[in-house]
mmCIF file of C-alpha atoms (C1' of nucleotides) and ligand atoms in Angstrom:
data_model
loop_
_atom_site.group_PDB
_atom_site.id
_atom_site.type_symbol
_atom_site.label_atom_id
_atom_site.label_comp_id
_atom_site.label_asym_id
_atom_site.label_seq_id
_atom_site.Cartn_x
_atom_site.Cartn_y
_atom_site.Cartn_z
ATOM 1 C CA MET L 1 19.164 -9.704 -2.934
ATOM 2 C CA THR L 2 22.259 -7.735 -3.857
ATOM 3 C CA ALA L 3 25.026 -6.622 -1.533
ATOM 4 C CA ASP L 4 24.006 -3.562 0.320
ATOM 5 C CA PRO L 5 25.834 -1.212 2.664
ATOM 6 C CA HIS L 6 23.348 -1.240 5.478
ATOM 7 C CA SER L 7 22.480 -4.884 5.577
ATOM 8 C CA THR L 8 24.198 -7.229 7.891
ATOM 9 C CA ALA L 9 26.655 -9.576 6.310
ATOM 10 C CA GLY L 10 28.906 -10.202 9.261
ATOM 11 C CA PRO L 11 28.507 -9.920 12.966
ATOM 12 C CA ALA L 12 29.778 -6.363 13.094
ATOM 13 C CA SER L 13 28.113 -4.517 10.278
ATOM 14 C CA ARG L 14 28.982 -1.024 9.082
ATOM 15 C CA HIS L 15 27.827 1.992 10.990
ATOM 16 C CA GLY L 16 30.032 0.808 13.815
ATOM 17 C CA HIS L 17 27.140 -1.123 15.217
ATOM 18 C CA ASP L 18 27.041 -4.756 16.092
ATOM 19 C CA HIS L 19 23.878 -5.824 14.426
ATOM 20 C CA ALA L 20 24.031 -9.365 15.693
ATOM 21 C CA HIS L 21 23.422 -7.757 19.016
ATOM 22 C CA CYS L 22 20.360 -5.946 17.673
ATOM 23 C CA ILE L 23 18.939 -9.266 16.586
ATOM 24 C CA ALA L 24 19.758 -11.159 19.752
ATOM 25 C CA ASP L 25 18.304 -8.349 21.781
ATOM 26 C CA ALA L 26 15.087 -8.264 19.779
ATOM 27 C CA LEU L 27 14.639 -12.003 20.151
ATOM 28 C CA THR L 28 15.279 -11.891 23.870
ATOM 29 C CA ARG L 29 12.749 -9.136 24.371
ATOM 30 C CA ALA L 30 10.256 -10.988 22.227
ATOM 31 C CA ASP L 31 10.699 -14.134 24.274
ATOM 32 C CA ALA L 32 10.166 -12.214 27.483
ATOM 33 C CA LEU L 33 7.155 -10.339 26.197
ATOM 34 C CA CYS L 34 5.408 -13.397 24.841
ATOM 35 C CA ALA L 35 6.116 -15.386 27.983
ATOM 36 C CA GLU L 36 4.666 -12.590 30.031
ATOM 37 C CA ARG L 37 1.524 -12.499 27.929
ATOM 38 C CA GLY L 38 1.125 -16.208 27.427
ATOM 39 C CA ALA L 39 1.495 -15.728 23.691
ATOM 40 C CA ARG L 40 3.178 -18.537 21.805
ATOM 41 C CA LEU L 41 6.293 -17.403 20.043
ATOM 42 C CA THR L 42 6.613 -20.490 17.887
ATOM 43 C CA ALA L 43 9.827 -21.560 16.203
ATOM 44 C CA LEU L 44 8.381 -20.356 12.928
ATOM 45 C CA ARG L 45 7.306 -17.006 14.290
ATOM 46 C CA ARG L 46 10.621 -16.542 15.997
ATOM 47 C CA GLN L 47 12.383 -17.352 12.767
ATOM 48 C CA VAL L 48 10.317 -14.813 10.851
ATOM 49 C CA LEU L 49 11.004 -12.218 13.515
ATOM 50 C CA GLU L 50 14.687 -12.895 13.160
ATOM 51 C CA LEU L 51 14.467 -12.514 9.399
ATOM 52 C CA VAL L 52 12.604 -9.242 9.757
ATOM 53 C CA TRP L 53 15.408 -8.057 11.978
ATOM 54 C CA ASN L 54 17.963 -9.085 9.429
ATOM 55 C CA SER L 55 18.486 -5.437 8.658
ATOM 56 C CA HIS L 56 17.129 -2.065 9.617
ATOM 57 C CA LYS L 57 15.269 -1.839 6.352
ATOM 58 C CA PRO L 58 11.618 -2.621 5.962
ATOM 59 C CA ARG L 59 11.305 -5.929 4.139
ATOM 60 C CA GLY L 60 8.485 -7.142 1.950
ATOM 61 C CA ALA L 61 6.599 -10.269 2.943
ATOM 62 C CA TYR L 62 7.779 -12.056 -0.162
ATOM 63 C CA ALA L 63 11.401 -11.160 0.506
ATOM 64 C CA ILE L 64 11.065 -12.691 3.939
ATOM 65 C CA LEU L 65 9.382 -15.641 2.332
ATOM 66 C CA GLU L 66 12.388 -16.182 0.095
ATOM 67 C CA ASP L 67 14.774 -16.045 3.020
ATOM 68 C CA LEU L 68 12.657 -18.443 4.956
ATOM 69 C CA SER L 69 12.415 -20.884 2.065
ATOM 70 C CA GLN L 70 16.151 -20.745 1.623
ATOM 71 C CA ARG L 71 16.889 -21.267 5.262
ATOM 72 C CA GLU L 72 14.441 -24.137 5.507
ATOM 73 C CA GLY L 73 15.739 -25.647 2.310
ATOM 74 C CA LYS L 74 12.210 -26.056 1.012
ATOM 75 C CA ALA L 75 9.616 -23.814 -0.550
ATOM 76 C CA THR L 76 7.252 -22.108 1.854
ATOM 77 C CA ALA L 77 3.854 -20.658 1.081
ATOM 78 C CA PRO L 78 3.164 -16.920 1.344
ATOM 79 C CA LEU L 79 0.462 -17.570 3.868
ATOM 80 C CA THR L 80 2.966 -19.000 6.286
ATOM 81 C CA VAL L 81 4.833 -15.732 6.380
ATOM 82 C CA TYR L 82 1.720 -13.604 6.452
ATOM 83 C CA ARG L 83 0.359 -15.490 9.410
ATOM 84 C CA ALA L 84 3.573 -15.126 11.326
ATOM 85 C CA LEU L 85 3.720 -11.431 10.484
ATOM 86 C CA GLU L 86 0.149 -10.977 11.595
ATOM 87 C CA PHE L 87 1.008 -12.453 14.970
ATOM 88 C CA LEU L 88 4.126 -10.322 15.315
ATOM 89 C CA VAL L 89 2.329 -7.127 14.335
ATOM 90 C CA GLU L 90 -0.536 -7.864 16.706
ATOM 91 C CA HIS L 91 1.888 -8.219 19.553
ATOM 92 C CA GLY L 92 3.763 -5.095 18.626
ATOM 93 C CA LEU L 93 6.976 -6.901 17.797
ATOM 94 C CA VAL L 94 6.910 -5.795 14.192
ATOM 95 C CA HIS L 95 5.495 -2.769 12.427
ATOM 96 C CA ARG L 96 4.073 -2.577 8.978
ATOM 97 C CA ILE L 97 5.261 0.334 6.855
ATOM 98 C CA GLU L 98 2.153 1.143 4.875
ATOM 99 C CA SER L 99 3.811 3.237 2.240
ATOM 100 C CA LEU L 100 6.162 0.394 1.360
ATOM 101 C CA ASN L 101 4.021 -2.673 1.952
ATOM 102 C CA ALA L 102 6.870 -3.847 4.113
ATOM 103 C CA TYR L 103 7.633 -4.916 7.646
ATOM 104 C CA ILE L 104 10.248 -3.866 10.159
ATOM 105 C CA GLY L 105 11.178 -4.866 13.684
ATOM 106 C CA CYS L 106 9.847 -2.674 16.455
ATOM 107 C CA ALA L 107 12.509 -0.778 18.328
ATOM 108 C CA ALA L 108 10.628 -0.701 21.612
ATOM 109 C CA PRO L 109 8.145 -3.543 21.894
ATOM 110 C CA GLY L 110 6.053 -3.553 25.007
ATOM 111 C CA ALA L 111 6.195 0.191 25.415
ATOM 112 C CA VAL L 112 3.387 2.403 24.221
ATOM 113 C CA HIS L 113 4.178 3.473 20.725
ATOM 114 C CA SER L 114 2.343 4.939 17.843
ATOM 115 C CA GLY L 115 4.569 3.837 15.016
ATOM 116 C CA GLN L 116 6.367 6.761 13.536
ATOM 117 C CA PHE L 117 9.128 6.288 10.990
ATOM 118 C CA LEU L 118 11.767 8.189 9.111
ATOM 119 C CA VAL L 119 12.214 6.259 5.884
ATOM 120 C CA CYS L 120 15.219 6.992 3.692
ATOM 121 C CA GLU L 121 14.369 6.805 0.015
ATOM 122 C CA THR L 122 17.990 6.290 -0.935
ATOM 123 C CA CYS L 123 19.312 3.526 1.283
ATOM 124 C CA GLY L 124 15.983 2.139 2.378
ATOM 125 C CA ASN L 125 16.703 2.271 6.088
ATOM 126 C CA ALA L 126 13.874 3.183 8.398
ATOM 127 C CA VAL L 127 14.277 4.595 11.874
ATOM 128 C CA GLU L 128 11.479 4.304 14.349
ATOM 129 C CA ILE L 129 10.785 7.411 16.354
ATOM 130 C CA ASP L 130 8.113 8.073 18.880
ATOM 131 C CA ASP L 131 7.989 11.754 19.303
ATOM 132 C CA PRO L 132 5.571 12.999 21.952
ATOM 133 C CA ARG L 133 5.123 16.281 20.081
ATOM 134 C CA ILE L 134 3.843 14.505 17.008
ATOM 135 C CA ARG L 135 1.626 12.295 19.102
ATOM 136 C CA ALA L 136 0.343 15.315 20.977
ATOM 137 C CA ALA L 137 -0.288 17.299 17.815
ATOM 138 C CA ILE L 138 -2.221 14.428 16.305
ATOM 139 C CA GLY L 139 -4.197 13.966 19.511
ATOM 140 C CA THR L 140 -5.058 17.639 19.625
ATOM 141 C CA ILE L 141 -6.251 17.989 16.091
ATOM 142 C CA ALA L 142 -8.160 14.737 16.275
ATOM 143 C CA ALA L 143 -9.933 16.007 19.371
ATOM 144 C CA GLU L 144 -10.748 19.246 17.603
ATOM 145 C CA HIS L 145 -12.459 17.219 14.918
ATOM 146 C CA GLY L 146 -14.202 14.969 17.403
ATOM 147 C CA PHE L 147 -12.240 12.126 15.926
ATOM 148 C CA GLN L 148 -11.364 9.149 18.075
ATOM 149 C CA VAL L 149 -7.910 7.864 17.217
ATOM 150 C CA SER L 150 -7.229 4.168 17.106
ATOM 151 C CA ARG L 151 -4.069 3.879 15.068
ATOM 152 C CA PRO L 152 -2.008 6.844 13.967
ATOM 153 C CA THR L 153 0.413 6.282 11.104
ATOM 154 C CA VAL L 154 3.343 8.582 10.479
ATOM 155 C CA GLU L 155 5.790 7.705 7.745
ATOM 156 C CA VAL L 156 8.181 10.428 6.737
ATOM 157 C CA ARG L 157 9.952 9.829 3.447
ATOM 158 C CA GLY L 158 13.194 11.602 2.794
ATOM 159 C CA THR L 159 16.959 11.265 2.970
ATOM 160 C CA CYS L 160 18.933 10.151 5.989
ATOM 161 C CA THR L 161 22.114 11.809 7.231
ATOM 162 C CA ASP L 162 24.453 9.236 5.710
ATOM 163 C CA CYS L 163 22.898 9.459 2.291
ATOM 164 C CA GLN L 164 22.997 13.243 2.370
ATOM 165 C CA GLU L 165 26.714 13.157 3.043
ATOM 166 C CA LYS L 166 27.311 10.837 0.137
ATOM 167 C CA THR L 167 25.425 13.087 -2.263
ATOM 168 C CA PRO L 168 26.339 16.679 -1.501
ATOM 169 C CA MET F 1 -20.482 -1.532 -4.489
ATOM 170 C CA THR F 2 -23.296 -1.661 -1.987
ATOM 171 C CA ALA F 3 -25.464 1.208 -0.890
ATOM 172 C CA ASP F 4 -23.635 3.285 1.626
ATOM 173 C CA PRO F 5 -24.658 6.127 3.889
ATOM 174 C CA HIS F 6 -21.912 8.560 3.037
ATOM 175 C CA SER F 7 -21.765 8.124 -0.685
ATOM 176 C CA THR F 8 -23.498 10.484 -2.947
ATOM 177 C CA ALA F 9 -26.533 9.148 -4.676
ATOM 178 C CA GLY F 10 -28.361 12.355 -5.353
ATOM 179 C CA PRO F 11 -27.350 15.967 -5.704
ATOM 180 C CA ALA F 12 -27.864 16.742 -2.048
ATOM 181 C CA SER F 13 -26.289 13.931 -0.106
ATOM 182 C CA ARG F 14 -26.643 13.313 3.587
ATOM 183 C CA HIS F 15 -24.636 15.323 6.054
ATOM 184 C CA GLY F 16 -26.604 18.293 4.880
ATOM 185 C CA HIS F 17 -23.971 18.961 2.311
ATOM 186 C CA ASP F 18 -24.471 19.382 -1.364
ATOM 187 C CA HIS F 19 -21.902 17.053 -2.724
ATOM 188 C CA ALA F 20 -22.591 17.892 -6.335
ATOM 189 C CA HIS F 21 -21.150 21.226 -5.410
ATOM 190 C CA CYS F 22 -18.012 19.564 -4.018
ATOM 191 C CA ILE F 23 -17.510 17.852 -7.345
ATOM 192 C CA ALA F 24 -18.211 20.873 -9.490
ATOM 193 C CA ASP F 25 -15.906 22.913 -7.329
ATOM 194 C CA ALA F 26 -13.107 20.396 -7.533
ATOM 195 C CA LEU F 27 -13.380 20.233 -11.297
ATOM 196 C CA THR F 28 -13.396 23.992 -11.640
ATOM 197 C CA ARG F 29 -10.304 24.355 -9.491
ATOM 198 C CA ALA F 30 -8.611 21.587 -11.422
ATOM 199 C CA ASP F 31 -9.371 23.302 -14.707
ATOM 200 C CA ALA F 32 -7.948 26.555 -13.420
ATOM 201 C CA LEU F 33 -4.859 24.975 -11.945
ATOM 202 C CA CYS F 34 -4.020 22.991 -15.036
ATOM 203 C CA ALA F 35 -4.613 25.942 -17.309
ATOM 204 C CA GLU F 36 -2.316 28.010 -15.159
ATOM 205 C CA ARG F 37 0.424 25.396 -15.323
ATOM 206 C CA GLY F 38 -0.027 24.408 -18.921
ATOM 207 C CA ALA F 39 -0.908 20.892 -17.834
ATOM 208 C CA ARG F 40 -3.376 19.020 -19.978
ATOM 209 C CA LEU F 41 -6.439 17.983 -18.054
ATOM 210 C CA THR F 42 -7.721 15.577 -20.683
ATOM 211 C CA ALA F 43 -11.291 14.381 -20.892
ATOM 212 C CA LEU F 44 -10.163 11.058 -19.487
ATOM 213 C CA ARG F 45 -8.238 12.596 -16.605
ATOM 214 C CA ARG F 46 -11.081 14.915 -15.819
ATOM 215 C CA GLN F 47 -13.434 11.964 -15.806
ATOM 216 C CA VAL F 48 -11.213 10.034 -13.416
ATOM 217 C CA LEU F 49 -10.941 13.063 -11.168
ATOM 218 C CA GLU F 50 -14.700 13.306 -11.123
ATOM 219 C CA LEU F 51 -14.972 9.628 -10.217
ATOM 220 C CA VAL F 52 -12.461 10.042 -7.421
ATOM 221 C CA TRP F 53 -14.592 12.861 -6.114
ATOM 222 C CA ASN F 54 -17.673 10.697 -6.271
ATOM 223 C CA SER F 55 -17.539 10.455 -2.515
ATOM 224 C CA HIS F 56 -15.406 11.555 0.392
ATOM 225 C CA LYS F 57 -14.057 8.061 0.767
ATOM 226 C CA PRO F 58 -10.756 6.944 -0.596
ATOM 227 C CA ARG F 59 -11.406 4.730 -3.602
ATOM 228 C CA GLY F 60 -9.253 1.946 -4.959
ATOM 229 C CA ALA F 61 -7.902 2.184 -8.481
ATOM 230 C CA TYR F 62 -9.893 -0.841 -9.543
ATOM 231 C CA ALA F 63 -13.103 0.574 -8.115
ATOM 232 C CA ILE F 64 -12.542 3.687 -10.183
ATOM 233 C CA LEU F 65 -11.758 1.463 -13.119
ATOM 234 C CA GLU F 66 -15.105 -0.250 -12.770
ATOM 235 C CA ASP F 67 -16.943 3.045 -12.645
ATOM 236 C CA LEU F 68 -15.087 4.263 -15.654
ATOM 237 C CA SER F 69 -15.785 1.111 -17.631
ATOM 238 C CA GLN F 70 -19.437 1.346 -16.752
ATOM 239 C CA ARG F 71 -19.710 4.983 -17.683
ATOM 240 C CA GLU F 72 -17.892 4.438 -20.951
ATOM 241 C CA GLY F 73 -19.914 1.347 -21.678
ATOM 242 C CA LYS F 74 -16.782 -0.597 -22.542
ATOM 243 C CA ALA F 75 -14.048 -2.303 -20.581
ATOM 244 C CA THR F 76 -11.080 -0.156 -19.728
ATOM 245 C CA ALA F 77 -7.601 -1.345 -18.814
ATOM 246 C CA PRO F 78 -6.169 -0.779 -15.325
ATOM 247 C CA LEU F 79 -3.278 1.124 -16.810
ATOM 248 C CA THR F 80 -5.620 3.761 -18.134
ATOM 249 C CA VAL F 81 -6.771 4.577 -14.643
ATOM 250 C CA TYR F 82 -3.327 4.350 -13.129
ATOM 251 C CA ARG F 83 -1.948 6.780 -15.674
ATOM 252 C CA ALA F 84 -4.685 9.264 -15.011
ATOM 253 C CA LEU F 85 -4.207 8.890 -11.267
ATOM 254 C CA GLU F 86 -0.478 9.394 -11.631
ATOM 255 C CA PHE F 87 -1.099 12.660 -13.406
ATOM 256 C CA LEU F 88 -3.616 13.798 -10.829
ATOM 257 C CA VAL F 89 -1.380 12.896 -7.905
ATOM 258 C CA GLU F 90 1.609 14.599 -9.492
ATOM 259 C CA HIS F 91 -0.375 17.783 -9.831
ATOM 260 C CA GLY F 92 -1.685 17.565 -6.309
ATOM 261 C CA LEU F 93 -5.293 17.146 -7.366
ATOM 262 C CA VAL F 94 -5.564 13.747 -5.765
ATOM 263 C CA HIS F 95 -3.857 12.117 -2.809
ATOM 264 C CA ARG F 96 -2.999 8.503 -2.343
ATOM 265 C CA ILE F 97 -3.889 6.983 1.016
ATOM 266 C CA GLU F 98 -1.035 4.576 1.572
ATOM 267 C CA SER F 99 -2.663 2.550 4.290
ATOM 268 C CA LEU F 100 -5.636 1.792 2.055
ATOM 269 C CA ASN F 101 -4.090 1.635 -1.397
ATOM 270 C CA ALA F 102 -6.714 4.130 -2.350
ATOM 271 C CA TYR F 103 -7.126 7.596 -3.794
ATOM 272 C CA ILE F 104 -9.030 10.646 -2.682
ATOM 273 C CA GLY F 105 -9.563 14.129 -4.050
ATOM 274 C CA CYS F 106 -7.408 16.858 -2.560
ATOM 275 C CA ALA F 107 -9.303 19.393 -0.516
ATOM 276 C CA ALA F 108 -6.949 22.267 -1.271
ATOM 277 C CA PRO F 109 -5.084 21.748 -4.527
ATOM 278 C CA GLY F 110 -2.565 24.395 -5.371
ATOM 279 C CA ALA F 111 -1.853 25.230 -1.763
ATOM 280 C CA VAL F 112 1.120 23.795 0.068
ATOM 281 C CA HIS F 113 0.028 20.661 1.786
ATOM 282 C CA SER F 114 1.630 17.679 3.332
ATOM 283 C CA GLY F 115 -1.206 15.218 3.070
ATOM 284 C CA GLN F 116 -2.613 14.461 6.468
ATOM 285 C CA PHE F 117 -5.784 12.454 6.880
ATOM 286 C CA LEU F 118 -8.273 11.357 9.472
ATOM 287 C CA VAL F 119 -9.622 8.059 8.181
ATOM 288 C CA CYS F 120 -12.733 6.577 9.749
ATOM 289 C CA GLU F 121 -12.540 2.809 10.000
ATOM 290 C CA THR F 122 -16.299 2.502 10.275
ATOM 291 C CA CYS F 123 -17.743 4.572 7.466
ATOM 292 C CA GLY F 124 -14.610 4.839 5.369
ATOM 293 C CA ASN F 125 -14.704 8.595 5.049
ATOM 294 C CA ALA F 126 -11.415 10.446 5.076
ATOM 295 C CA VAL F 127 -10.966 14.080 5.991
ATOM 296 C CA GLU F 128 -7.914 15.932 4.844
ATOM 297 C CA ILE F 129 -6.307 18.110 7.457
ATOM 298 C CA ASP F 130 -3.169 20.164 7.230
ATOM 299 C CA ASP F 131 -2.225 20.971 10.737
ATOM 300 C CA PRO F 132 0.794 23.236 11.104
ATOM 301 C CA ARG F 133 1.579 21.725 14.509
ATOM 302 C CA ILE F 134 1.949 18.269 13.041
ATOM 303 C CA ARG F 135 4.000 19.613 10.194
ATOM 304 C CA ALA F 136 6.154 21.548 12.630
ATOM 305 C CA ALA F 137 6.625 18.596 14.936
ATOM 306 C CA ILE F 138 7.673 16.403 12.044
ATOM 307 C CA GLY F 139 10.031 19.065 10.771
ATOM 308 C CA THR F 140 11.607 19.455 14.185
ATOM 309 C CA ILE F 141 12.207 15.832 14.880
ATOM 310 C CA ALA F 142 13.464 15.232 11.372
ATOM 311 C CA ALA F 143 15.947 18.057 11.833
ATOM 312 C CA GLU F 144 17.056 16.566 15.123
ATOM 313 C CA HIS F 145 17.851 13.379 13.277
ATOM 314 C CA GLY F 146 19.547 15.177 10.417
ATOM 315 C CA PHE F 147 16.834 13.768 8.206
ATOM 316 C CA GLN F 148 15.800 15.663 5.109
ATOM 317 C CA VAL F 149 12.069 15.355 4.571
ATOM 318 C CA SER F 150 10.675 14.941 1.093
ATOM 319 C CA ARG F 151 7.229 13.540 1.661
ATOM 320 C CA PRO F 152 5.600 13.247 5.052
ATOM 321 C CA THR F 153 2.676 10.875 5.362
ATOM 322 C CA VAL F 154 0.176 11.118 8.194
ATOM 323 C CA GLU F 155 -2.815 8.824 8.171
ATOM 324 C CA VAL F 156 -4.756 8.614 11.397
ATOM 325 C CA ARG F 157 -7.123 5.697 11.637
ATOM 326 C CA GLY F 158 -10.020 5.885 14.027
ATOM 327 C CA THR F 159 -13.690 6.729 14.324
ATOM 328 C CA CYS F 160 -15.334 9.900 13.094
ATOM 329 C CA THR F 161 -17.862 11.915 15.074
ATOM 330 C CA ASP F 162 -20.882 10.565 13.218
ATOM 331 C CA CYS F 163 -19.891 6.968 13.695
ATOM 332 C CA GLN F 164 -19.230 7.512 17.391
ATOM 333 C CA GLU F 165 -22.730 8.860 17.832
ATOM 334 C CA LYS F 166 -24.216 5.848 16.133
ATOM 335 C CA THR F 167 -22.345 3.450 18.398
ATOM 336 C CA PRO F 168 -22.382 4.822 21.937
ATOM 337 C "C1'" DC T 1 -7.322 -42.340 24.965
ATOM 338 C "C1'" DC T 2 -10.026 -38.620 22.946
ATOM 339 C "C1'" DG T 3 -12.063 -34.201 21.755
ATOM 340 C "C1'" DG T 4 -10.979 -29.506 20.972
ATOM 341 C "C1'" DC T 5 -8.290 -25.833 19.549
ATOM 342 C "C1'" DG T 6 -4.665 -23.309 17.838
ATOM 343 C "C1'" DA T 7 -0.754 -23.627 14.509
ATOM 344 C "C1'" DT T 8 0.797 -25.058 10.145
ATOM 345 C "C1'" DG T 9 0.543 -26.973 5.242
ATOM 346 C "C1'" DT T 10 -1.434 -26.792 0.437
ATOM 347 C "C1'" DA T 11 -3.723 -24.888 -3.421
ATOM 348 C "C1'" DA T 12 -6.112 -21.536 -5.664
ATOM 349 C "C1'" DT T 13 -7.277 -16.867 -6.402
ATOM 350 C "C1'" DA T 14 -8.107 -11.949 -5.501
ATOM 351 C "C1'" DA T 15 -6.363 -7.233 -5.508
ATOM 352 C "C1'" DG T 16 -3.072 -3.827 -6.678
ATOM 353 C "C1'" DA T 17 0.424 -2.168 -9.888
ATOM 354 C "C1'" DT T 18 3.669 -1.996 -13.792
ATOM 355 C "C1'" DA T 19 6.223 -3.275 -18.255
ATOM 356 C "C1'" DA T 20 6.490 -3.463 -23.270
ATOM 357 C "C1'" DC T 21 4.801 -2.183 -27.486
ATOM 358 C "C1'" DG T 22 2.368 0.493 -30.824
ATOM 359 C "C1'" DC T 23 -1.229 3.702 -32.647
ATOM 360 C "C1'" DC T 24 -3.050 8.247 -33.124
ATOM 361 C "C1'" DA T 25 -4.050 13.156 -32.191
ATOM 362 C "C1'" DT T 26 -1.890 17.505 -31.514
ATOM 363 C "C1'" DG T 27 0.910 21.205 -32.588
ATOM 364 C "C1'" DA T 28 5.483 23.228 -33.972
ATOM 365 C "C1'" DC T 29 8.072 23.917 -37.923
ATOM 366 C "C1'" DC T 30 9.206 24.062 -42.822
ATOM 367 C "C1'" DG K 1 -0.368 21.584 -46.928
ATOM 368 C "C1'" DG K 2 3.340 18.296 -45.525
ATOM 369 C "C1'" DT K 3 6.432 16.524 -42.006
ATOM 370 C "C1'" DC K 4 8.007 15.334 -37.706
ATOM 371 C "C1'" DA K 5 8.272 15.095 -32.608
ATOM 372 C "C1'" DT K 6 5.661 14.715 -28.555
ATOM 373 C "C1'" DG K 7 2.497 13.109 -25.420
ATOM 374 C "C1'" DG K 8 -1.763 10.639 -24.500
ATOM 375 C "C1'" DC K 9 -4.016 6.519 -24.926
ATOM 376 C "C1'" DG K 10 -5.123 1.336 -26.102
ATOM 377 C "C1'" DT K 11 -3.726 -3.593 -25.717
ATOM 378 C "C1'" DT K 12 -1.617 -7.356 -23.688
ATOM 379 C "C1'" DA K 13 1.028 -9.620 -20.552
ATOM 380 C "C1'" DT K 14 3.150 -9.903 -16.240
ATOM 381 C "C1'" DC K 15 4.523 -8.811 -11.634
ATOM 382 C "C1'" DT K 16 3.894 -8.044 -6.589
ATOM 383 C "C1'" DT K 17 1.144 -8.233 -2.595
ATOM 384 C "C1'" DA K 18 -2.483 -10.398 0.069
ATOM 385 C "C1'" DT K 19 -6.347 -13.488 1.143
ATOM 386 C "C1'" DT K 20 -9.770 -17.422 0.987
ATOM 387 C "C1'" DA K 21 -10.909 -22.267 1.583
ATOM 388 C "C1'" DC K 22 -9.897 -26.475 3.208
ATOM 389 C "C1'" DA K 23 -6.949 -30.316 5.153
ATOM 390 C "C1'" DT K 24 -3.667 -31.760 8.730
ATOM 391 C "C1'" DC K 25 -0.866 -31.829 12.741
ATOM 392 C "C1'" DG K 26 0.260 -31.519 17.614
ATOM 393 C "C1'" DC K 27 -0.483 -30.136 22.123
ATOM 394 C "C1'" DC K 28 -3.372 -30.150 26.318
ATOM 395 C "C1'" DG K 29 -7.266 -30.816 29.399
ATOM 396 C "C1'" DG K 30 -10.702 -34.092 30.505
HETATM 397 ZN ZN1 ZN E 1 21.213 -3.206 14.085
HETATM 398 ZN ZN1 ZN E 2 19.865 6.705 3.565
HETATM 399 ZN ZN1 ZN E 3 -18.894 16.520 -0.641
HETATM 400 ZN ZN1 ZN E 4 -17.290 7.374 10.213
#
DNA sequence: CCGGCGATGTAATAAGATAACGCCATGACC
DNA sequence: GGTCATGGCGTTATCTTATTACATCGCCGG
C-alpha cells in the first residue's frame, strides 16, 4: 500500500475531516446495532469492520486480509476475512461495491438504504448516497415491468470534485 | 450447463419468442455498426457475440469459452474470449453485468445507453432497460455532488414476472 | 459435566482476469 | 512483387478473487 492523499495516516486526515472520528463512530453504531439485534460482533468481525473503515475507499478482501495479518502478526486465511465480511454485509454494516470487487463501510447502518455510490475513478474514494429520486425511478420502472425488486445496485463511476479541480 | 427453461434450444424458444431471430438481428446490427465505424468484426468476435446472444442470460467468460472450445472442436485460451469480449464491450455490442461477472448482448447497440438491467435471481434472465428517469435522477444527484459521471451502473436484482407467477 | 451450535482455523481448489511473448495475416507503400 | 507496420490471434504462465471441505475451539443451556 503506497501513501495516498485520501487515506488516513494520522488522526486528522486531509479534507479537514477527523477520520478517527469516522471510525470510532462506525464502531459505536455497529456495537449498538448488533446489541439491539442480538448479533455477535466478535473481536475479529469488529477488527475487520475497523479495517474496512480505514479509509473512504472501497477495499478488496485481500487488502483487508493483508492488514489483518499484519496487525495480528501472523498470516490469516482469506476465508477468515470473507466470513467476517459476509456477516458485516448481511447486517448492513458494510457494502460490497460490485464493480470493484471491494468493500466499504456503510454510512448509515440501520436505516433503510439501497446502496448507491459515487465512485471516483481517479482517487478511488466512494461516497454513499441514498437518493429517493433514484430509488423511486427504479421502483417505478420495475413495477412497469412487473419486476419485484430485492436488491438494487447503483454504482456511478466518474470523477469527484477534488479530482476535477486537480486536473482542469 | 444443465437444461434450463429460458435458454434457447430450438429456433422458437419458450416465451413465444423466436430467439433465432434475436440472434440474427443482433449479428446484422453488429455487422452494420462495425462496417460504419471501420471496426473489424472478425470471425472470432462474431462467433463470441453469437455465443453471448445464445440466451437472454448474462454468461460468464469461461462459460462462453467452453462453448467456443466445443464449437471449434479444440481448446481455446481464456484470453481469446476476453479479448473478443473487450472489443464487443468497447463497441457497445455487449454489456458486462458487474454484479455477476458476466456478459450479455446489448439490446440497442449504437444508441446512447447507460446500461441498466433488471436481473432475475431465479431464472437468471436479464432485461436491459434505459429509463430516462433513472438517468436523470443520477445526473441530478451527481451534479449536486459536483461529481462528473463517466459510467453509471444500474443493476437491479429481483424476480421477474414469470418467476413470480411460478412461485405465488 | 456434556451435548450442541456457532465461530474460527487450515488446506485445497475453483472461478475470473491479465501479463508477456511471439507468430501470422492484412494492407499500405515503394 | 517486395517490404514493412499494424492489428489480431495463439501459447503459457500468473495473478486476483472467492469458495468448498473438514477439523477445532469455546460458549451456553441442560
Ligand atoms: Zn472519514
Ligand atoms: Zn477523486
Ligand atoms: Zn431472444
Ligand atoms: Zn425469472
